[in-house]
Short mmCIF file of C-alpha atoms in Angstrom, two decimals:
data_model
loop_
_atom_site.label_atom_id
_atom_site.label_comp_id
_atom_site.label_asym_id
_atom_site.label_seq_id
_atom_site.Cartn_x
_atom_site.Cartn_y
_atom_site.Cartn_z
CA UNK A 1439 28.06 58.41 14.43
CA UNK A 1440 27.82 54.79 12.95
CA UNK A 1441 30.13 53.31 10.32
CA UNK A 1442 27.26 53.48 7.83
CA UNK A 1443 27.76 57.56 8.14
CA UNK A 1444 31.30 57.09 6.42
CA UNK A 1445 30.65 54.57 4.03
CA UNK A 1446 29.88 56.84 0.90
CA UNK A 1447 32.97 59.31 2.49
CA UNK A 1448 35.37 56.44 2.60
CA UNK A 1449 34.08 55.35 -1.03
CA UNK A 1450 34.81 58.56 -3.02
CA UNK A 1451 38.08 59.44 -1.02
CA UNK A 1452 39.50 55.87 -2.42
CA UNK A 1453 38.55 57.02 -5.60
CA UNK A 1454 39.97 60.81 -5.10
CA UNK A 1455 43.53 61.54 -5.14
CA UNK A 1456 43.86 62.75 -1.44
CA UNK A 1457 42.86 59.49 -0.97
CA UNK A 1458 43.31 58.73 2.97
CA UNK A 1459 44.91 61.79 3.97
CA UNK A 1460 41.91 64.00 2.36
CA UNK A 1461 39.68 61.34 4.28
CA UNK A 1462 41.19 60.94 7.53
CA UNK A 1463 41.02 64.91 7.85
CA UNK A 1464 37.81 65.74 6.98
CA UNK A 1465 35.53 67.13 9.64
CA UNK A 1466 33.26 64.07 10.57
CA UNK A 1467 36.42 61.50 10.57
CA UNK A 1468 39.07 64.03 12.44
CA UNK A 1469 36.35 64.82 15.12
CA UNK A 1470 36.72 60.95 16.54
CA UNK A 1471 39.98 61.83 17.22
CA UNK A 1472 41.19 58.43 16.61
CA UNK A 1473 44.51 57.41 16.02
CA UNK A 1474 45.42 57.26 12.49
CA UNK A 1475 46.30 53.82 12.01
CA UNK A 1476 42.97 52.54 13.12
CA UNK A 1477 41.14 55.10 10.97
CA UNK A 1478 42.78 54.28 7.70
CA UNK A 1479 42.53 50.53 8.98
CA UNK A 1480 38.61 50.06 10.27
CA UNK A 1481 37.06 53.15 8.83
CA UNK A 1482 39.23 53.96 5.49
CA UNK A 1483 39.35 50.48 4.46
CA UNK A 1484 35.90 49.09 5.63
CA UNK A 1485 33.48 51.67 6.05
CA UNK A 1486 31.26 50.67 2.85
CA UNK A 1487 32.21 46.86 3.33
CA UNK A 1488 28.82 45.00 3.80
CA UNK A 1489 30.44 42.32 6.12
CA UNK A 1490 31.36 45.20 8.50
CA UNK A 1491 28.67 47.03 7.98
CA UNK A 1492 26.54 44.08 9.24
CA UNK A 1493 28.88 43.43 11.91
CA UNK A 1494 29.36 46.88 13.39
CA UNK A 1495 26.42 48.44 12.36
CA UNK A 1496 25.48 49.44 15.70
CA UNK A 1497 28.39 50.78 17.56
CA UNK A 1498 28.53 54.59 18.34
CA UNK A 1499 32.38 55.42 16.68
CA UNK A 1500 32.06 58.68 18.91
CA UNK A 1501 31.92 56.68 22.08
CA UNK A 1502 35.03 54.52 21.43
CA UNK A 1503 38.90 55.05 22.66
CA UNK A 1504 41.61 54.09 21.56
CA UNK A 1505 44.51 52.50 23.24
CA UNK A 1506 47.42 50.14 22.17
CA UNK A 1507 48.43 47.11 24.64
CA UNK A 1508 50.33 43.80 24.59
CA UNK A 1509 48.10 40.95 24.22
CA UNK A 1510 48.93 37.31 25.50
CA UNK A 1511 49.68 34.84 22.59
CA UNK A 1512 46.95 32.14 24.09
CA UNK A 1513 44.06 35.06 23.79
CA UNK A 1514 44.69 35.59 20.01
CA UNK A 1515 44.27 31.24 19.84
CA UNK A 1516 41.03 31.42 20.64
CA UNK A 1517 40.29 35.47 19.75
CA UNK A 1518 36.44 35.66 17.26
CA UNK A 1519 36.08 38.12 14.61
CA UNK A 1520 32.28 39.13 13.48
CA UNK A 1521 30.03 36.47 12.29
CA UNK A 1522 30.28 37.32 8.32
CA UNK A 1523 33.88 36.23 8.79
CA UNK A 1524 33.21 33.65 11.56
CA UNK A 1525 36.15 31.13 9.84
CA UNK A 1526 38.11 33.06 7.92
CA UNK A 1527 41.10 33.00 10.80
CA UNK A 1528 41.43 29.42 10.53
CA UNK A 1529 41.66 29.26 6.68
CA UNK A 1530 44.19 31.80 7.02
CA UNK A 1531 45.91 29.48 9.93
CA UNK A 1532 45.66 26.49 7.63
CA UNK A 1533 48.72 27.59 5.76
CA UNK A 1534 50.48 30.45 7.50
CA UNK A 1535 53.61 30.50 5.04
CA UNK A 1536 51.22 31.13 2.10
CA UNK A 1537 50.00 33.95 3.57
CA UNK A 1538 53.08 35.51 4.79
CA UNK A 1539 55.05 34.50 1.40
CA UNK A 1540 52.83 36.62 -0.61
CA UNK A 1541 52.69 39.44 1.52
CA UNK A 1542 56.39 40.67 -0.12
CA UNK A 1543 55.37 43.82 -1.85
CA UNK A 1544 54.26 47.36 -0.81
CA UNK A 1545 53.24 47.93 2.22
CA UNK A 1546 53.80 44.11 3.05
CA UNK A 1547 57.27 44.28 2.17
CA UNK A 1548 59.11 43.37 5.68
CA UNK A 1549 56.17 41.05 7.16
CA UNK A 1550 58.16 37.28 6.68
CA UNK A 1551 61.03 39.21 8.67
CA UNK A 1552 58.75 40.34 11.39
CA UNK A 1553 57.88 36.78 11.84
CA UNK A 1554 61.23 35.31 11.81
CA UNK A 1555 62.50 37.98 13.69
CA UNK A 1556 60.34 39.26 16.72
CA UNK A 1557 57.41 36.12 15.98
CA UNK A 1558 54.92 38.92 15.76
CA UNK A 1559 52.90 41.24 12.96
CA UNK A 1560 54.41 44.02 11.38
CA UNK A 1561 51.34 46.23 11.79
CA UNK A 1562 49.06 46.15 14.74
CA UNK A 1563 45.70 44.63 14.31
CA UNK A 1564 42.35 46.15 15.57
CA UNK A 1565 40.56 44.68 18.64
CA UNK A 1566 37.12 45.89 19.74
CA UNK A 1567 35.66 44.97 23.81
CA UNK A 1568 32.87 42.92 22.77
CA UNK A 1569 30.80 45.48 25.27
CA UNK A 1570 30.46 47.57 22.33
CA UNK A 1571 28.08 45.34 20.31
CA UNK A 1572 25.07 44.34 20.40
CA UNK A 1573 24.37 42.37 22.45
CA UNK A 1574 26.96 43.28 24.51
CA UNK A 1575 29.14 40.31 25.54
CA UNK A 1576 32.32 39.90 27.95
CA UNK A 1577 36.07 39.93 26.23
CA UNK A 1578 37.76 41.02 23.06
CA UNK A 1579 36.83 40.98 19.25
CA UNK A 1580 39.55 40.87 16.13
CA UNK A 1581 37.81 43.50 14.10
CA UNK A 1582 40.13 43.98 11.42
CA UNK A 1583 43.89 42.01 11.06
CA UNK A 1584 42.75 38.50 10.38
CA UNK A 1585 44.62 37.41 8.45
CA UNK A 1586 47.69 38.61 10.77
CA UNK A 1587 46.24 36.31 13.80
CA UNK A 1588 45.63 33.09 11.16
CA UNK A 1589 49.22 33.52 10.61
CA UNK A 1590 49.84 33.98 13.85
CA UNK A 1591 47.52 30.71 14.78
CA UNK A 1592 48.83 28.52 12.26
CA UNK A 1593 53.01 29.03 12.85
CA UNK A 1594 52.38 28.68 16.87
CA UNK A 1595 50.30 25.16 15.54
CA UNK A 1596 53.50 23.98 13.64
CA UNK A 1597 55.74 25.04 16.33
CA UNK A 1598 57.77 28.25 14.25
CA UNK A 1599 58.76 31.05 16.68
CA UNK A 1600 55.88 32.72 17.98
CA UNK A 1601 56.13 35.72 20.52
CA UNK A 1602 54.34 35.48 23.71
CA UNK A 1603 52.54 38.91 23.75
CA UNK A 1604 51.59 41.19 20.59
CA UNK A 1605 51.03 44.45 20.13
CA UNK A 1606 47.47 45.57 19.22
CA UNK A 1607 44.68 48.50 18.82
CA UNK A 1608 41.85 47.71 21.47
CA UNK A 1609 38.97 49.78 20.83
CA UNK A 1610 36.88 50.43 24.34
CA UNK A 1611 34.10 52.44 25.63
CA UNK A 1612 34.72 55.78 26.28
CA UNK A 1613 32.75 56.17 29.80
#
């Protein structure tokens, strides 16, 4: 199964009022098994993006686990995302008290606490092993949460608490 399989799914259940809990259990997207938080966060949210689509295009979503693990501060400072985002996580590090000033409402509410407070994200990014693309490369990938690691970049640059290890979803092959 490849994220252009779910991007006409993901579209109408947006648009529907089961929204992600009608998507997240129908039969194609509940046989990954994946946890929920990465499915509403990659799949849910991205599926029918062209930047992903472009990006990921060519992994097999059947053949990828799921785990969560602390990752050292110093890999997320020099952590990629895919190329149709290639700077985006330094524009977002430019000004990291923007970013986490005007995430205040909704499901942001809470976020400028998490910072002051633990020096971390209030909700785990996505991380894929760069084994899974093509061409396979060595190391990690930030495949969705970057604006969470610009912040991230930018208060560790201006010296604002910062924790040393952060939690995160790390995609990996299944075999």
């Amino acid at each position: 199964m490849k994220l252009a399989d779910l991007a006409g799914l993901a579209l109408s259940w947006r648009e529907n009022a089961n929204g992600f809990e009608g998507f997240r259990t129908s039969a194609i997207v509940s046989s990954l098994r994946w946890p929920a938080d990465v499915v509403e966060q990659f799949l849910y949210d991205h599926a029918d993006n062209g930047a992903f689509l472009r990006d990921y295009e060519n992994i097999d979503l059947s053949t990828v686990r799921w785990e969560f693990t602390a990752v050292p501060v110093e890999e997320f400072m020099v952590i990629s995302t895919g190329a149709s985002d290639g700077d985006c996580i330094e524009e977002y590090a430019a000004d990291p008290d923007h970013w986490v000033r005007v995430r205040n409402r909704g499901i942001h509410m809470g976020v400028a606490e998490c910072w002051e407070t633990h020096g971390t994200w209030k909700r785990w990014p996505i991380l894929i092993d760069r084994t899974l693309l093509d061409p396979p490369e060595p190391g990690l990938q930030l495949l969705e949460g970057r604006t969470r690691v610009g912040v991230m970049r930018g208060r560790r640059r201006q010296g604002a608490f910062v924790a040393e290890r952060h939690l995160a979803w790390v995609g990996r092959p299944s075999s």
